[in-house]
Amino acid sequence: MTVYLIRHGKTQGNVERRYIGSTDQPLCPQGREELVGKTAPAAEKIIASPLLRCRETAAILYPGRDVEIVEGFRESDFGAFENHTYEELKDDPRYQAWLDSAGAAAPPGGESKGEQQERTVRAFRSVMAACGKDERVALVVHGGTIMCLLEALEPSHRFYDWQAPNGGGFTCTWDGEHLTVVAEI
C-alpha cells in the first residue's frame, strides 16, 4: 500500500514559530498561496486530522473530494506551552525540563511524545486495516504526527529525521508492520 504523509500548510503560528499543537488555527494567507496549484499525489482515500489547518489543506490539495476525519491524527497538546515561542518560554524551568527530556515528559497540562505516539499509531493501524492493499492513501496531518508515525513504524526509529516542511511530507509504502519512506513530497 502507498501512504502519503502530508503536513498541513502554513499557519500564522508556524510563521511566528509558536507551539500550536492543539490550537485550532486556520491556514494563513501565505500558507494558502503556497498550496494553491500544488500537485497533490493521486490517492483513492484522503484522511485528515480534525484540526482546521489540516481540513483546509486537504480541501485545497484534493478539491471536491471526501475527506475522512480521524481524531487520533491531531497534533500533540503542548499544554501550558501552547501558543508560545521559544523566546517567551526559554527562562521557564518547566520548559527547560521538557526540552531536556526530548518530549518524553509531558508539558504541564499537555501530552508527552509517548502519549501522542501511542494515540497516533493506534489510529494509523486502524485506518490502514480498513484500506485495500493496493490503495493509495493520503494522510493530511501535522509535523508531529508524521514524526511520531515514522519514529514508531519506520525501521530507523529516528524522530527528528522526519521533519516535514509545511505542505510537504513523504511517500511511503506500508507492508502491514513497517512504513518505508521512498520519496519526499
PDB file of C-alpha atoms in Angstrom:
ATOM      1  CA  MET A   1       0.000   0.000   0.000  1.00  0.00           C
ATOM      2  CA  THR A   2       1.186   3.536  -0.732  1.00  0.00           C
ATOM      3  CA  VAL A   3       0.765   6.108   2.030  1.00  0.00           C
ATOM      4  CA  TYR A   4       1.372   9.834   1.585  1.00  0.00           C
ATOM      5  CA  LEU A   5       2.167  11.648   4.828  1.00  0.00           C
ATOM      6  CA  ILE A   6       1.430  15.308   4.062  1.00  0.00           C
ATOM      7  CA  ARG A   7       1.942  18.125   6.557  1.00  0.00           C
ATOM      8  CA  HIS A   8      -0.655  20.887   6.603  1.00  0.00           C
ATOM      9  CA  GLY A   9       0.062  24.273   5.042  1.00  0.00           C
ATOM     10  CA  LYS A  10       1.495  27.188   6.955  1.00  0.00           C
ATOM     11  CA  THR A  11      -0.418  28.928   9.768  1.00  0.00           C
ATOM     12  CA  GLN A  12       0.317  32.240  11.453  1.00  0.00           C
ATOM     13  CA  GLY A  13       1.618  30.255  14.408  1.00  0.00           C
ATOM     14  CA  ASN A  14       4.088  28.483  12.104  1.00  0.00           C
ATOM     15  CA  VAL A  15       5.244  31.831  10.720  1.00  0.00           C
ATOM     16  CA  GLU A  16       5.760  33.122  14.282  1.00  0.00           C
ATOM     17  CA  ARG A  17       7.399  29.819  15.368  1.00  0.00           C
ATOM     18  CA  ARG A  18       4.816  29.157  18.086  1.00  0.00           C
ATOM     19  CA  TYR A  19       3.821  25.827  19.610  1.00  0.00           C
ATOM     20  CA  ILE A  20       0.332  25.433  18.168  1.00  0.00           C
ATOM     21  CA  GLY A  21      -0.335  21.738  18.671  1.00  0.00           C
ATOM     22  CA  SER A  22      -3.945  21.608  19.870  1.00  0.00           C
ATOM     23  CA  THR A  23      -4.695  25.242  18.984  1.00  0.00           C
ATOM     24  CA  ASP A  24      -7.149  25.152  16.083  1.00  0.00           C
ATOM     25  CA  GLN A  25      -5.622  27.720  13.733  1.00  0.00           C
ATOM     26  CA  PRO A  26      -6.583  28.182  10.076  1.00  0.00           C
ATOM     27  CA  LEU A  27      -4.055  28.452   7.294  1.00  0.00           C
ATOM     28  CA  CYS A  28      -2.569  31.916   6.911  1.00  0.00           C
ATOM     29  CA  PRO A  29      -2.734  33.702   3.517  1.00  0.00           C
ATOM     30  CA  GLN A  30       0.852  32.664   2.731  1.00  0.00           C
ATOM     31  CA  GLY A  31       0.012  29.050   3.598  1.00  0.00           C
ATOM     32  CA  ARG A  32      -2.967  29.066   1.234  1.00  0.00           C
ATOM     33  CA  GLU A  33      -0.916  30.646  -1.581  1.00  0.00           C
ATOM     34  CA  GLU A  34       1.817  28.023  -1.235  1.00  0.00           C
ATOM     35  CA  LEU A  35      -0.737  25.195  -1.594  1.00  0.00           C
ATOM     36  CA  VAL A  36      -2.842  26.554  -4.461  1.00  0.00           C
ATOM     37  CA  GLY A  37      -1.731  24.963  -7.709  1.00  0.00           C
ATOM     38  CA  LYS A  38       0.450  22.381  -5.953  1.00  0.00           C
ATOM     39  CA  THR A  39       0.012  18.911  -7.446  1.00  0.00           C
ATOM     40  CA  ALA A  40      -1.097  16.510  -4.747  1.00  0.00           C
ATOM     41  CA  PRO A  41      -0.216  12.828  -5.032  1.00  0.00           C
ATOM     42  CA  ALA A  42      -3.027  10.744  -6.520  1.00  0.00           C
ATOM     43  CA  ALA A  43      -4.924   8.917  -3.788  1.00  0.00           C
ATOM     44  CA  GLU A  44      -8.080   6.867  -3.561  1.00  0.00           C
ATOM     45  CA  LYS A  45      -8.630   7.818   0.088  1.00  0.00           C
ATOM     46  CA  ILE A  46      -7.955  11.158   1.806  1.00  0.00           C
ATOM     47  CA  ILE A  47      -7.773  11.239   5.597  1.00  0.00           C
ATOM     48  CA  ALA A  48      -7.108  14.271   7.793  1.00  0.00           C
ATOM     49  CA  SER A  49      -6.662  15.421  11.347  1.00  0.00           C
ATOM     50  CA  PRO A  50      -9.776  17.140  12.720  1.00  0.00           C
ATOM     51  CA  LEU A  51      -7.925  20.435  13.158  1.00  0.00           C
ATOM     52  CA  LEU A  52      -8.876  23.213  10.753  1.00  0.00           C
ATOM     53  CA  ARG A  53      -5.415  23.672   9.219  1.00  0.00           C
ATOM     54  CA  CYS A  54      -5.418  20.034   8.048  1.00  0.00           C
ATOM     55  CA  ARG A  55      -9.011  20.105   6.797  1.00  0.00           C
ATOM     56  CA  GLU A  56      -8.282  23.304   4.837  1.00  0.00           C
ATOM     57  CA  THR A  57      -5.097  21.811   3.374  1.00  0.00           C
ATOM     58  CA  ALA A  58      -6.949  18.658   2.314  1.00  0.00           C
ATOM     59  CA  ALA A  59      -9.677  20.764   0.647  1.00  0.00           C
ATOM     60  CA  ILE A  60      -7.084  22.770  -1.316  1.00  0.00           C
ATOM     61  CA  LEU A  61      -4.969  19.766  -2.342  1.00  0.00           C
ATOM     62  CA  TYR A  62      -7.938  17.477  -3.064  1.00  0.00           C
ATOM     63  CA  PRO A  63     -10.789  19.804  -4.102  1.00  0.00           C
ATOM     64  CA  GLY A  64     -14.247  18.262  -4.181  1.00  0.00           C
ATOM     65  CA  ARG A  65     -13.037  15.019  -2.586  1.00  0.00           C
ATOM     66  CA  ASP A  66     -14.482  13.368   0.507  1.00  0.00           C
ATOM     67  CA  VAL A  67     -12.107  13.621   3.446  1.00  0.00           C
ATOM     68  CA  GLU A  68     -12.328  11.200   6.364  1.00  0.00           C
ATOM     69  CA  ILE A  69     -11.541  12.889   9.685  1.00  0.00           C
ATOM     70  CA  VAL A  70      -9.601  10.832  12.232  1.00  0.00           C
ATOM     71  CA  GLU A  71      -9.391  12.239  15.767  1.00  0.00           C
ATOM     72  CA  GLY A  72      -6.255  10.221  16.583  1.00  0.00           C
ATOM     73  CA  PHE A  73      -4.241  12.179  13.992  1.00  0.00           C
ATOM     74  CA  ARG A  74      -4.488  15.520  15.824  1.00  0.00           C
ATOM     75  CA  GLU A  75      -1.239  17.222  16.849  1.00  0.00           C
ATOM     76  CA  SER A  76       0.188  16.970  20.347  1.00  0.00           C
ATOM     77  CA  ASP A  77      -1.250  19.126  23.101  1.00  0.00           C
ATOM     78  CA  PHE A  78       1.556  21.378  24.336  1.00  0.00           C
ATOM     79  CA  GLY A  79      -0.405  22.343  27.471  1.00  0.00           C
ATOM     80  CA  ALA A  80       0.992  25.443  29.175  1.00  0.00           C
ATOM     81  CA  PHE A  81       3.375  25.976  26.228  1.00  0.00           C
ATOM     82  CA  GLU A  82       0.584  26.275  23.609  1.00  0.00           C
ATOM     83  CA  ASN A  83       0.758  29.470  21.553  1.00  0.00           C
ATOM     84  CA  HIS A  84       4.145  30.453  22.986  1.00  0.00           C
ATOM     85  CA  THR A  85       7.533  30.775  21.316  1.00  0.00           C
ATOM     86  CA  TYR A  86      10.938  29.610  22.467  1.00  0.00           C
ATOM     87  CA  GLU A  87      11.823  33.213  23.314  1.00  0.00           C
ATOM     88  CA  GLU A  88       8.753  33.519  25.544  1.00  0.00           C
ATOM     89  CA  LEU A  89       9.478  30.214  27.307  1.00  0.00           C
ATOM     90  CA  LYS A  90      13.275  29.940  27.449  1.00  0.00           C
ATOM     91  CA  ASP A  91      13.556  31.155  31.068  1.00  0.00           C
ATOM     92  CA  ASP A  92      10.778  28.878  32.367  1.00  0.00           C
ATOM     93  CA  PRO A  93      12.391  25.932  34.222  1.00  0.00           C
ATOM     94  CA  ARG A  94       9.395  23.720  33.311  1.00  0.00           C
ATOM     95  CA  TYR A  95      10.067  24.398  29.631  1.00  0.00           C
ATOM     96  CA  GLN A  96      13.782  23.641  30.008  1.00  0.00           C
ATOM     97  CA  ALA A  97      12.940  20.356  31.769  1.00  0.00           C
ATOM     98  CA  TRP A  98      10.587  19.435  28.909  1.00  0.00           C
ATOM     99  CA  LEU A  99      13.287  20.228  26.319  1.00  0.00           C
ATOM    100  CA  ASP A 100      15.882  18.262  28.305  1.00  0.00           C
ATOM    101  CA  SER A 101      13.552  15.225  28.230  1.00  0.00           C
ATOM    102  CA  ALA A 102      13.275  15.429  24.387  1.00  0.00           C
ATOM    103  CA  GLY A 103       9.500  15.372  24.813  1.00  0.00           C
ATOM    104  CA  ALA A 104       9.465  12.225  26.962  1.00  0.00           C
ATOM    105  CA  ALA A 105       7.959  14.265  29.788  1.00  0.00           C
ATOM    106  CA  ALA A 106       4.617  15.922  29.179  1.00  0.00           C
ATOM    107  CA  PRO A 107       4.487  19.714  29.244  1.00  0.00           C
ATOM    108  CA  PRO A 108       2.394  20.996  32.176  1.00  0.00           C
ATOM    109  CA  GLY A 109      -1.221  20.185  31.296  1.00  0.00           C
ATOM    110  CA  GLY A 110      -0.168  18.654  27.961  1.00  0.00           C
ATOM    111  CA  GLU A 111       0.700  15.387  26.278  1.00  0.00           C
ATOM    112  CA  SER A 112       4.026  13.550  26.199  1.00  0.00           C
ATOM    113  CA  LYS A 113       5.578  12.375  22.941  1.00  0.00           C
ATOM    114  CA  GLY A 114       4.905   8.787  24.019  1.00  0.00           C
ATOM    115  CA  GLU A 115       1.220   9.504  24.607  1.00  0.00           C
ATOM    116  CA  GLN A 116       0.918  11.195  21.227  1.00  0.00           C
ATOM    117  CA  GLN A 117       2.771   8.368  19.507  1.00  0.00           C
ATOM    118  CA  GLU A 118       0.582   5.679  21.070  1.00  0.00           C
ATOM    119  CA  ARG A 119      -2.595   7.531  20.021  1.00  0.00           C
ATOM    120  CA  THR A 120      -1.301   8.238  16.522  1.00  0.00           C
ATOM    121  CA  VAL A 121      -0.038   4.718  15.818  1.00  0.00           C
ATOM    122  CA  ARG A 122      -3.290   3.192  17.096  1.00  0.00           C
ATOM    123  CA  ALA A 123      -5.282   5.453  14.741  1.00  0.00           C
ATOM    124  CA  PHE A 124      -2.940   4.675  11.835  1.00  0.00           C
ATOM    125  CA  ARG A 125      -3.195   0.903  12.276  1.00  0.00           C
ATOM    126  CA  SER A 126      -6.983   1.138  12.479  1.00  0.00           C
ATOM    127  CA  VAL A 127      -7.204   3.246   9.308  1.00  0.00           C
ATOM    128  CA  MET A 128      -4.797   1.034   7.377  1.00  0.00           C
ATOM    129  CA  ALA A 129      -6.705  -2.122   8.372  1.00  0.00           C
ATOM    130  CA  ALA A 130      -9.774  -0.683   6.628  1.00  0.00           C
ATOM    131  CA  CYS A 131      -7.900   0.074   3.378  1.00  0.00           C
ATOM    132  CA  GLY A 132      -7.255  -2.198   0.425  1.00  0.00           C
ATOM    133  CA  LYS A 133      -3.685  -3.408  -0.058  1.00  0.00           C
ATOM    134  CA  ASP A 134      -3.419  -1.638  -3.427  1.00  0.00           C
ATOM    135  CA  GLU A 135      -4.991   1.644  -2.304  1.00  0.00           C
ATOM    136  CA  ARG A 136      -3.115   4.931  -2.227  1.00  0.00           C
ATOM    137  CA  VAL A 137      -3.941   6.789   0.971  1.00  0.00           C
ATOM    138  CA  ALA A 138      -3.149  10.460   1.682  1.00  0.00           C
ATOM    139  CA  LEU A 139      -2.937  11.495   5.328  1.00  0.00           C
ATOM    140  CA  VAL A 140      -3.100  15.278   5.734  1.00  0.00           C
ATOM    141  CA  VAL A 141      -1.810  15.712   9.243  1.00  0.00           C
ATOM    142  CA  HIS A 142       0.726  17.542  11.423  1.00  0.00           C
ATOM    143  CA  GLY A 143       4.501  17.572  11.555  1.00  0.00           C
ATOM    144  CA  GLY A 144       4.500  15.904  14.975  1.00  0.00           C
ATOM    145  CA  THR A 145       2.056  13.262  13.775  1.00  0.00           C
ATOM    146  CA  ILE A 146       4.313  12.401  10.843  1.00  0.00           C
ATOM    147  CA  MET A 147       7.379  12.272  13.088  1.00  0.00           C
ATOM    148  CA  CYS A 148       5.627  10.011  15.612  1.00  0.00           C
ATOM    149  CA  LEU A 149       4.404   7.611  12.925  1.00  0.00           C
ATOM    150  CA  LEU A 150       7.793   7.325  11.267  1.00  0.00           C
ATOM    151  CA  GLU A 151       9.690   7.006  14.541  1.00  0.00           C
ATOM    152  CA  ALA A 152       7.426   4.121  15.574  1.00  0.00           C
ATOM    153  CA  LEU A 153       6.915   2.366  12.229  1.00  0.00           C
ATOM    154  CA  GLU A 154       9.970   3.159  10.063  1.00  0.00           C
ATOM    155  CA  PRO A 155      12.916   0.844  10.839  1.00  0.00           C
ATOM    156  CA  SER A 156      15.462   3.568  11.776  1.00  0.00           C
ATOM    157  CA  HIS A 157      13.199   4.904  14.594  1.00  0.00           C
ATOM    158  CA  ARG A 158      14.755   8.394  14.382  1.00  0.00           C
ATOM    159  CA  PHE A 159      12.122  11.000  15.361  1.00  0.00           C
ATOM    160  CA  TYR A 160      13.977  14.152  14.288  1.00  0.00           C
ATOM    161  CA  ASP A 161      14.945  12.792  10.856  1.00  0.00           C
ATOM    162  CA  TRP A 162      11.332  13.156   9.739  1.00  0.00           C
ATOM    163  CA  GLN A 163      10.677  16.900   9.942  1.00  0.00           C
ATOM    164  CA  ALA A 164       8.451  17.796   7.002  1.00  0.00           C
ATOM    165  CA  PRO A 165       8.010  21.367   5.752  1.00  0.00           C
ATOM    166  CA  ASN A 166       4.531  22.871   5.624  1.00  0.00           C
ATOM    167  CA  GLY A 167       2.757  21.395   2.604  1.00  0.00           C
ATOM    168  CA  GLY A 168       5.474  18.744   2.212  1.00  0.00           C
ATOM    169  CA  GLY A 169       5.933  15.245   3.504  1.00  0.00           C
ATOM    170  CA  PHE A 170       6.828  11.725   2.484  1.00  0.00           C
ATOM    171  CA  THR A 171       5.700   8.989   0.123  1.00  0.00           C
ATOM    172  CA  CYS A 172       5.827   5.671   1.947  1.00  0.00           C
ATOM    173  CA  THR A 173       4.960   2.050   1.471  1.00  0.00           C
ATOM    174  CA  TRP A 174       3.124   0.153   4.208  1.00  0.00           C
ATOM    175  CA  ASP A 175       3.510  -3.605   4.498  1.00  0.00           C
ATOM    176  CA  GLY A 176       1.217  -4.053   7.498  1.00  0.00           C
ATOM    177  CA  GLU A 177       4.051  -3.656  10.002  1.00  0.00           C
ATOM    178  CA  HIS A 178       6.512  -1.062   8.689  1.00  0.00           C
ATOM    179  CA  LEU A 179       6.455   2.220   6.826  1.00  0.00           C
ATOM    180  CA  THR A 180       9.261   2.616   4.294  1.00  0.00           C
ATOM    181  CA  VAL A 181       9.983   6.138   3.061  1.00  0.00           C
ATOM    182  CA  VAL A 182      10.552   6.065  -0.699  1.00  0.00           C
ATOM    183  CA  ALA A 183      10.496   9.798  -1.554  1.00  0.00           C
ATOM    184  CA  GLU A 184       9.879  13.282  -0.237  1.00  0.00           C
ATOM    185  CA  ILE A 185       6.765  15.119  -1.368  1.00  0.00           C
TER     186      ILE A 185
END
